[in-house]
Amino acid sequence: MNFKTIILVGSIVFLAFGASKAQTKPFIKSMPYDSVNVPREHALDFEHLRLEASFIPEDGLIQGTVYHRFKTIQPSVDSVFLDAPGIRIKKVNYHGSELKFSTYADGITIRFPKAFAIHTTDSISIEYAANPRKGMYFIGWNDPSNRARKQIWTQGQGTDNRHWIPMYDEQNDKVISEMIITMPKPFKVLSNGVLKGLKDSGNNQVWHYKMSHPHATYLIMLGIGDYGIETRKTASGIDENLWYYPDLPDRVKPTYLYSIDMFDFFEKEIGVPYPWESYSQIPVQDFMYGAMENTTATVFGDFFYGNDRAFIDRNYVGVNAHELAHQWFGDMITARSGTHHWLQESFATHYNMLYEGVAFGENHLAQAFRNAQNAALNASKRDLYPVAHSNAGSSRWYPKGASVLFMLRYVVGDDVFRAAIKLYLQENAYQNVNTQDLLDAFQEAAGYSLDWFWDEWILRGGEPIWKVVTTSNETETTFKLEQMQVNEPYTSLFKMPVILELNYADGTSSSEKVWVDSKTHEFTLKHLPNKKLAYPLFDPGNKVLKFLEHKKPFEQLSIQAKSAKYMLDRLDAVLGMEEAPIDQKRKILQDIVKNESWYSVRIVAMDQLSKDDKSRKTIIAATSDKDSKMRGACVDLYDTIPNWLVSSVEKLLLDSSYSVQRDALVKLCASNPSKKNQYLETTAKELGNNAYNVRISWLSIAIAAGKTQHIDELVDFSSVSFEFNTRRAAFAEMTKLKIYSQKGIEHAWNAAQNPNYRLASGGIGYLKTAMKEDEEMKPRIQSYLDEQGKSGEQWKTDLIQKIKQ
Ligand SMILES: [Zn+2]
């Protein structure tokens, strides 16, 4: 709704990414040049979008009337193009008369009766119908056995809402949206904003939702199905509506754990009140992503809707926090174009990591930072796109960008960081933002330039690859550093403050902050008087995202591994012992497996002990550890479970974690086939949170062992009655076991047409393999597909072609 001056990027275009010309300007827009930095052009500013709609869900049909109020922002506007791919437009109404329009593959052009002058406010409404293949999804309405959940839900980001609403669908224009949806009882409807009215109309109900502030059109949502709603109140008095499956009420508690706590935490931490009147969350089936931060109404995949036991393996807490943080970063302020996408994802990820640190402890946060570091370094092996670039990719928008914000906190301090964020949000509330806006707020709040930080971490790619060598004598230690990563102009030398720390034999330490900015450095630190050095640390706690080579003698590593304050320093010390002979490290590593508080340090230690006969007791003890990750690691430790470990792993057949239980079952049956029947009997009653957790693995093993009476159950799990993870797992096992049947073909064809790519590829894979491996099946499948393709729809013909290839 608001237009600030659009900032265009510099005009330098680099022909080949990887070409290296010296570029020494201190501040750039992005390297390499990003064409998406330029937002889409438009002559109308859309202000209000009101949709009245109803459905014939069995036909995947939406019929509606959309009303647009707009203001012209250019002189003499005589027509407008609206995005509407595949939508059948019936009528365009303008103050009681019909307007002419032309239809194209991607939308319509509407001609106004006369050219509007600049800054004219007016409105049109459009009657239409659509059977969208994107943006809006109809789940379970055509299950012949009538067991499936029946839902309608939408997913708009990036530009998919245009498949079910004719509109200007771009993130650089914000509207007040209003939805008036008719749906038969007992289905409930969720949309953005406040529920203004709910009216009965025969067998139907009419749900009326309205936003009170503008938001981007990709954030418009609908979530429809049979749901219960639990409402909780936040400290600031906002209603949080938690939608749930009424047939599975026991999952409400673990799924929505900490929902209110994280809300209260964010309001305090971000320093700006939650920007909307209410907040709702709704699980949906067959969602293709993790979750989506639609304004005031987050949608999430129901694979996160889990019971207490599922919580052990995978919980919704981090994703819940991520989508909530988006209500500020993404929904209240929205990136002006794809170049600035990181302003949404890096922030949501930063705040979800921060909250997970609160909920699960600082080691959890440190682990997330390390995972982010590994993801960033791996991505840099492929290319060197910066965080602020439309081609940056998810490992930069999410983990790397989130870590960059942690480093920004580290550089400016928490107080300045919070002041800058508050300023940035307040100045840009309900508007579009770009990377420069954030820099402006930080410079304003800090009172000094941070151009250098933006340049190296946000606008250029790569990460520091630093080599450090330490040498010590009785009284001092010297750190020699070399920056190895330079690849101008895409990556340059990094400038960062780094702590150098000396840890002494008596458990005390001394430290000094230095600035790294040159290719090489030499820093010498005096030891405290009469102190004996135990081990030096370069950047204790791993505050700077980097690859660090810092070799140390075993004596230093062994003390660091057991006594360093920060988990990551202990982890790095254990990793540094990889090459040490087992007799030298056995005792230390055994102690770490037993006494260390964080699982990843223990697992790395256990890994190094896996071939050591004298460490069997340590590994056996870990199979009954209270941390499920340790128990799971014991199952993963060997390709074939050795005899001395079998009876310990057998206990895990009844483990509280579904994934440990399933992995133990699979591994034991493969390692020890003579006891297969006993293992199957022990786990026969276990379904899992959903069947894919345990039951499908069980069925596969049982069928392979000749128990063919279970084939029907496995094939049934591939049918439309079940959610997509269960169906995918069933197709994978059916393919492995070569179970090709008429039912299998029908289920696979149904799956192949599903917009959820992961489910579709399961169905397509099954059909392709069946045709390749089974001579009899090939003609049967081919004629079945030909029959299905008779409707002549192009996408079906293309899909059949793809399967037959
Ligand atoms: Zn996100």
CSV table of C-alpha atoms in Angstrom, one decimal, residues 18 163 175 179 267 279 290 323 341 364 367 418 426 477 493 497 502 518 542 583 606 622 627 637 671 701 779:
chain,number,residue,atom,x,y,z
A,18,GLY,CA,33.4,-17.0,-11.1
A,163,HIS,CA,-4.5,-19.5,-9.3
A,175,VAL,CA,-4.0,-5.0,0.6
A,179,MET,CA,-13.0,-13.3,3.0
A,267,GLU,CA,7.1,-9.5,22.2
A,279,TYR,CA,-3.1,-15.6,16.0
A,290,GLY,CA,7.0,-27.5,6.8
A,323,GLU,CA,6.3,-19.0,11.7
A,341,HIS,CA,14.0,-12.5,0.8
A,364,HIS,CA,20.9,-26.7,21.5
A,367,GLN,CA,24.5,-27.0,17.9
A,418,ARG,CA,17.4,-4.7,19.9
A,426,GLN,CA,8.6,0.8,13.6
A,477,THR,CA,51.5,-17.7,23.5
A,493,LEU,CA,39.0,-10.6,3.4
A,497,PRO,CA,36.4,-9.1,16.3
A,502,LEU,CA,44.3,-18.9,27.3
A,518,SER,CA,44.3,-8.5,7.2
A,542,ASN,CA,32.5,-20.3,18.0
A,583,ASP,CA,45.3,-46.5,23.6
A,606,MET,CA,31.4,-43.1,20.8
A,622,ALA,CA,24.8,-46.1,26.0
A,627,ASP,CA,18.9,-39.4,25.7
A,637,LEU,CA,27.0,-47.4,14.9
A,671,SER,CA,21.6,-58.7,11.4
A,701,ILE,CA,9.8,-57.2,7.0
A,779,PRO,CA,0.8,-53.5,-21.0
